[in-house]
XYZ file of C-alpha atoms in Angstrom:
437
model
C -11.285 47.153 48.772
C -14.886 47.692 48.009
C -17.617 45.091 49.147
C -19.094 43.998 46.227
C -21.919 42.007 47.626
C -25.708 43.017 47.085
C -27.399 45.108 49.737
C -28.965 42.804 52.198
C -32.644 42.159 51.246
C -31.771 42.243 47.412
C -31.834 39.141 45.378
C -29.292 38.248 43.123
C -29.125 35.045 40.787
C -26.846 33.271 38.800
C -27.403 33.251 34.994
C -28.841 29.447 35.318
C -31.252 30.601 38.113
C -32.170 33.680 36.262
C -33.536 31.682 33.310
C -35.547 29.710 35.598
C -36.885 32.710 37.242
C -37.838 34.384 33.905
C -39.365 31.151 32.809
C -41.930 31.395 35.860
C -42.349 35.202 35.034
C -43.111 34.732 31.651
C -45.496 32.012 32.377
C -47.254 34.666 34.516
C -47.286 37.228 31.874
C -48.375 35.088 29.105
C -51.471 33.516 31.451
C -52.538 37.222 32.406
C -52.513 38.416 28.745
C -54.484 35.197 27.671
C -57.428 36.483 29.635
C -57.275 39.957 28.044
C -55.416 41.741 30.698
C -53.554 44.799 29.445
C -49.903 44.987 30.689
C -49.081 48.648 32.208
C -46.040 49.986 34.083
C -45.956 52.977 36.564
C -42.938 54.635 37.604
C -41.049 53.332 40.524
C -40.900 56.760 41.828
C -44.117 58.557 42.858
C -44.761 61.639 44.506
C -44.779 60.869 48.436
C -48.330 62.224 49.052
C -49.539 59.672 46.645
C -47.932 56.590 48.288
C -48.807 57.876 51.771
C -52.354 58.698 51.115
C -52.892 54.705 51.253
C -50.133 53.711 53.386
C -50.453 53.356 57.276
C -48.713 51.814 60.427
C -45.837 49.538 59.480
C -46.041 50.052 55.742
C -45.526 53.746 56.314
C -42.485 53.121 58.255
C -41.142 50.898 55.317
C -41.344 53.439 52.527
C -38.057 54.629 50.806
C -38.551 58.162 50.920
C -36.351 61.213 50.105
C -36.090 64.831 48.742
C -34.615 65.853 45.401
C -34.620 69.514 45.329
C -38.036 70.905 46.295
C -39.770 67.373 45.442
C -41.090 65.129 48.012
C -40.294 61.534 46.619
C -40.837 57.886 47.356
C -40.334 54.357 45.965
C -43.411 52.294 45.184
C -44.199 49.772 48.056
C -46.613 47.926 46.105
C -48.491 48.266 42.596
C -51.827 48.695 43.977
C -51.654 52.211 45.239
C -50.054 53.217 41.590
C -52.801 51.458 39.998
C -55.291 53.578 41.766
C -53.383 56.700 40.771
C -53.221 55.499 37.259
C -56.689 54.792 36.798
C -57.806 58.111 37.972
C -55.284 59.844 35.870
C -56.175 57.685 32.716
C -59.844 57.121 33.121
C -61.092 59.041 29.958
C -58.698 56.793 28.140
C -59.683 53.351 29.466
C -62.407 50.924 28.551
C -64.331 49.865 31.978
C -64.303 47.215 33.216
C -60.402 47.771 32.995
C -58.352 44.622 33.054
C -54.831 45.205 34.081
C -51.579 43.447 34.495
C -48.566 44.784 36.081
C -45.301 42.687 36.822
C -42.532 45.073 38.473
C -40.289 45.715 41.459
C -41.428 47.341 44.476
C -39.430 48.460 47.492
C -39.921 48.118 51.300
C -37.258 49.302 53.932
C -38.389 46.302 56.284
C -35.971 43.930 58.147
C -34.374 41.673 55.631
C -34.853 37.960 56.564
C -35.498 34.481 55.020
C -38.221 34.949 52.515
C -38.619 38.754 53.034
C -36.952 41.052 50.642
C -36.389 44.905 50.271
C -36.478 44.900 46.340
C -38.657 42.277 45.115
C -41.133 41.447 41.851
C -44.708 41.391 42.408
C -46.997 40.135 39.671
C -50.486 41.722 39.855
C -53.733 41.210 38.051
C -56.750 43.320 38.785
C -60.002 44.312 37.050
C -61.471 47.672 37.950
C -65.059 48.866 37.328
C -66.862 52.055 37.208
C -69.711 52.364 39.811
C -70.124 48.675 39.906
C -68.306 45.259 38.986
C -70.105 41.873 38.540
C -69.087 38.829 40.655
C -67.997 37.203 37.450
C -64.623 39.078 37.759
C -63.830 37.540 41.186
C -64.301 34.246 39.577
C -62.350 35.230 36.460
C -59.157 36.543 38.691
C -59.308 33.127 40.636
C -59.311 31.115 37.525
C -56.363 33.000 36.169
C -54.323 32.041 39.369
C -55.585 28.538 38.958
C -54.066 28.688 35.391
C -50.827 30.215 36.338
C -50.178 27.482 39.095
C -51.451 24.630 36.796
C -48.616 25.914 34.144
C -45.878 26.099 36.798
C -46.329 22.434 37.476
C -45.359 22.539 41.174
C -47.776 19.848 42.296
C -51.314 20.215 43.650
C -52.558 23.478 44.859
C -55.600 24.908 46.478
C -57.372 28.447 46.341
C -58.697 28.842 49.761
C -61.829 31.205 49.340
C -63.661 33.231 51.670
C -65.949 36.391 51.671
C -65.296 39.263 54.120
C -68.812 40.127 54.175
C -69.399 36.459 55.762
C -66.949 37.313 58.463
C -68.454 40.750 59.181
C -72.110 39.488 59.325
C -70.936 36.414 61.635
C -69.533 38.825 64.198
C -72.612 40.940 63.864
C -74.854 38.129 64.795
C -72.595 37.305 67.674
C -72.728 40.997 68.564
C -69.057 41.351 68.584
C -68.203 45.172 68.001
C -64.374 45.090 67.305
C -64.932 43.086 64.393
C -61.477 44.508 62.628
C -59.375 43.545 65.585
C -60.909 39.956 65.421
C -60.141 39.788 61.874
C -56.608 40.957 62.569
C -56.168 38.124 65.116
C -57.767 35.260 62.872
C -55.553 36.571 59.922
C -52.263 35.534 61.843
C -53.666 32.440 63.489
C -51.394 30.052 61.551
C -48.412 31.808 62.672
C -49.360 32.211 66.631
C -51.381 29.067 67.088
C -54.672 28.562 68.832
C -53.663 28.996 72.495
C -52.748 32.713 71.502
C -55.730 33.076 69.369
C -57.835 32.466 72.743
C -55.535 34.628 74.675
C -55.741 37.853 72.294
C -59.513 37.288 71.985
C -59.964 37.372 75.643
C -58.211 40.686 75.819
C -61.031 41.871 73.502
C -63.252 40.887 76.274
C -64.961 38.014 74.333
C -66.588 35.530 76.596
C -65.972 31.690 76.577
C -69.016 30.820 74.346
C -68.040 33.541 71.839
C -64.388 32.521 71.347
C -65.406 28.806 70.947
C -67.922 30.082 68.177
C -65.185 32.145 66.591
C -62.787 29.142 66.749
C -65.148 26.669 65.378
C -66.242 29.143 62.657
C -62.680 29.835 61.631
C -62.027 26.032 61.197
C -64.689 25.576 58.676
C -63.533 24.352 55.168
C -64.523 22.392 52.392
C -67.174 22.602 49.681
C -69.892 24.882 49.807
C -72.186 22.084 50.876
C -69.719 21.352 53.502
C -69.460 24.896 54.991
C -73.479 25.250 55.259
C -73.513 21.915 57.088
C -70.655 23.050 59.536
C -72.109 26.679 60.047
C -75.267 24.704 61.296
C -73.313 23.090 63.935
C -71.852 26.355 65.000
C -75.257 27.605 65.343
C -78.622 26.821 64.185
C -79.484 30.637 63.042
C -76.268 31.126 61.063
C -77.452 30.035 57.588
C -80.141 32.701 57.811
C -77.958 35.456 59.239
C -75.442 34.907 56.373
C -77.554 34.130 53.219
C -76.550 36.908 51.170
C -72.555 36.497 51.484
C -73.049 32.613 51.074
C -75.248 33.395 47.821
C -72.055 35.171 46.534
C -69.821 32.359 47.225
C -72.583 30.186 45.474
C -72.330 32.282 42.468
C -68.310 32.100 42.288
C -68.587 28.543 42.985
C -70.686 28.013 39.791
C -68.801 30.218 37.724
C -65.259 28.549 38.673
C -66.896 24.905 37.732
C -68.179 26.447 34.500
C -64.569 27.843 33.507
C -63.269 24.390 34.047
C -61.361 24.874 37.466
C -61.138 21.611 39.074
C -62.927 21.172 42.621
C -59.900 19.815 44.072
C -58.157 23.089 43.362
C -60.398 25.423 45.377
C -62.206 25.149 48.556
C -64.112 27.691 50.742
C -62.021 28.498 54.127
C -63.509 30.779 56.564
C -60.348 31.182 58.324
C -59.050 33.125 55.298
C -59.566 37.013 56.626
C -56.627 38.954 54.615
C -55.395 41.531 57.010
C -55.681 44.666 54.687
C -58.715 46.684 55.687
C -59.732 47.556 52.040
C -60.832 44.195 51.343
C -64.770 44.315 51.106
C -65.771 40.878 49.640
C -64.323 37.880 48.209
C -60.858 37.067 49.610
C -58.683 34.266 48.851
C -54.854 32.602 49.595
C -53.438 30.081 47.500
C -51.165 26.987 49.151
C -48.984 24.313 47.391
C -50.745 21.318 48.924
C -47.460 19.409 49.003
C -45.475 22.180 50.532
C -47.587 23.702 53.098
C -44.788 25.258 54.849
C -44.517 27.878 52.188
C -47.638 29.392 53.421
C -49.617 31.483 50.860
C -47.954 31.690 47.612
C -50.679 34.053 46.065
C -53.547 36.190 47.529
C -56.168 38.779 46.731
C -59.771 39.866 46.965
C -62.284 42.562 46.336
C -62.061 46.033 47.370
C -65.114 48.371 46.945
C -63.315 51.509 46.299
C -59.839 51.667 44.983
C -59.536 55.259 44.026
C -61.391 56.790 47.191
C -58.393 58.785 48.259
C -57.934 60.281 44.732
C -61.418 60.701 43.128
C -64.905 60.902 44.307
C -66.035 58.379 41.730
C -66.406 54.723 43.095
C -64.282 52.225 41.422
C -64.428 48.853 43.015
C -62.193 46.265 41.764
C -60.808 42.619 42.380
C -57.028 41.432 41.873
C -54.605 39.120 42.985
C -50.774 39.235 43.438
C -48.094 36.683 43.157
C -44.796 37.716 45.004
C -42.461 36.036 42.663
C -39.224 36.691 44.163
C -40.110 35.724 47.709
C -41.645 32.494 46.203
C -38.875 31.909 43.849
C -36.333 31.957 46.595
C -38.325 29.336 48.671
C -38.761 26.977 45.592
C -34.972 27.297 45.169
C -33.834 26.667 48.500
C -36.133 23.782 48.890
C -35.229 22.333 45.536
C -38.629 22.360 44.220
C -37.245 24.136 41.093
C -33.594 23.679 40.417
C -30.791 26.133 39.622
C -30.985 25.302 35.565
C -28.530 23.412 33.975
C -28.557 25.759 31.022
C -26.542 28.828 31.919
C -27.434 30.609 28.568
C -30.740 31.378 26.682
C -28.850 30.060 23.575
C -30.136 26.913 21.662
C -27.049 27.018 19.409
C -23.526 27.735 19.562
C -21.785 28.511 16.590
C -18.082 27.224 16.448
C -15.840 29.069 13.636
C -12.505 27.122 13.566
C -11.359 28.347 10.308
C -10.087 31.648 9.138
C -13.483 32.632 7.477
C -15.317 34.248 10.440
C -17.531 36.067 8.270
C -19.054 32.949 6.633
C -19.765 31.744 10.005
C -21.571 34.960 11.050
C -23.748 34.627 8.010
C -24.970 31.272 9.132
C -25.461 32.251 12.594
C -27.683 34.998 11.380
C -29.736 32.667 8.948
C -30.199 30.585 12.071
C -31.679 33.389 14.000
C -33.916 34.196 10.988
C -35.329 30.823 11.241
C -36.205 31.507 15.081
C -33.244 29.990 16.713
C -31.249 31.588 19.648
C -27.969 31.586 18.619
C -24.616 32.649 20.251
C -21.259 32.735 18.321
C -17.889 32.106 19.842
C -15.451 34.685 19.202
C -12.336 33.811 20.699
C -9.566 31.181 20.227
C -9.900 29.010 16.982
C -9.145 25.873 18.897
C -11.641 23.029 18.899
C -10.628 21.974 22.392
C -10.934 25.465 23.708
C -14.396 26.006 22.120
C -15.866 22.696 23.230
C -14.714 23.644 26.683
C -16.648 26.719 26.478
C -19.864 25.107 25.041
C -19.582 22.448 27.909
C -19.218 25.069 30.723
C -22.094 27.134 29.178
C -24.365 24.260 28.771
C -25.481 25.254 25.349
C -27.379 22.162 24.338
C -26.157 22.147 20.555
C -22.968 23.195 18.791
C -22.534 23.894 15.129
C -18.683 23.125 13.943
C -17.680 25.162 11.180
C -13.989 24.547 9.962
C -12.624 25.548 6.672
C -13.617 22.235 5.004
C -17.296 22.216 6.608
C -17.592 26.018 4.977
C -15.961 24.874 1.743
C -18.118 21.958 1.283
C -21.157 23.613 2.632
C -21.752 20.467 5.030
C -21.860 21.616 8.485
C -21.455 19.388 11.679
C -24.076 19.900 14.126
C -23.249 18.177 17.709
C -25.836 17.431 20.260
C -23.460 18.466 23.427
C -25.863 16.232 25.776
C -25.654 12.974 23.864
C -22.429 13.689 21.901
C -24.241 12.635 18.473
C -23.198 14.574 15.474
C -24.874 14.740 12.218
C -24.381 16.891 8.740
C -26.454 19.646 7.973
C -26.671 21.938 5.010
C -29.361 24.779 5.730
C -30.674 26.669 8.740
C -33.956 24.749 8.574
C -32.375 21.438 8.804
C -30.538 22.562 11.950
C -33.853 23.939 13.325
C -35.617 20.599 12.454
C -32.854 18.537 14.218
C -33.117 20.729 17.505
C -36.785 20.637 17.520
C -36.966 16.791 16.857
C -34.469 15.942 19.751
């Protein structure tokens, strides 16, 4: 017998769970569009040289790559590299700054494990400038993510914001040369713990005083006023040394408040480093306050030159990404979102009991024309069997159309949750009853 289970690392949902997944995906899509971000889609397959131009280390090993005739092809492992290619290819057709949204599947051949998939949805939002890009867009991307998680209604959340320039100038102040490696260690501090961080920093030949200052710096978190006060405690000279990157965070802070983002939904956290080297300015991670064990549920930041591999023209950008497949699988497992009760998108199930199926089909179509999602039962004319199907599909409403109902043009609308029935005579009455319930 052929094994019919999905490949390891591929998520496959029940219809009920898929409805809930699509609901969250639609929230993201609609929120991105509400800020004026244009949806694009790029091919799942790219020339291998395009993807490998930006890949490196573990990422390069995870790329699905194959030959087809003379073509050397690869499946996209993220949506950022395809964006870089897209912007260069279409730059004469685009208005800059270019606001782009992209929700699509990506593929990584990594070891499948809890929360990690080989095929998964990324939901990206980015804005790309030509030559320069104002800090306003950093704040706008943060505001978009705040709007998404507000609409998700998963409890309180926090955008934890930092600036890579702040980190680099701090390391320069301490005369730490291997700042990239220190950033890599700090980025995994939550996973390995403080003792392991100290051990790895010692291997970089940092002395005890430097290690203590790095750790104290990485624990600074709060409002911008809190951050300034805590920086003074680490070293009296830090505020002057970090004046420019702090000014950038000050501007972002003011813009976020102006856009209506509540102070309790964001903070400045100097532990946020983001491991990817291409981040050059603002970086952030998002956490659900009541479910800290999930880790970061969305992240992103600013990069100075997205298209450097493909073009000599400088195109800075800032963006964010929600790994929806990973997030949804964890929310489902924890019961934070539920395998939805409704197993069909239908609002109304038409049950034709008599011989006049064509008349029932006409009524079903009229219900669709007024904006309802309608399913028609096409099997047995037995009411008991039809109601069993209605209950098993969890469709909330049923329209019972026997010969008597069709002859009198008085149809029976049944609420499948409460069991209540009422007589209706038009599609508009049906819609009104469903909307009022």
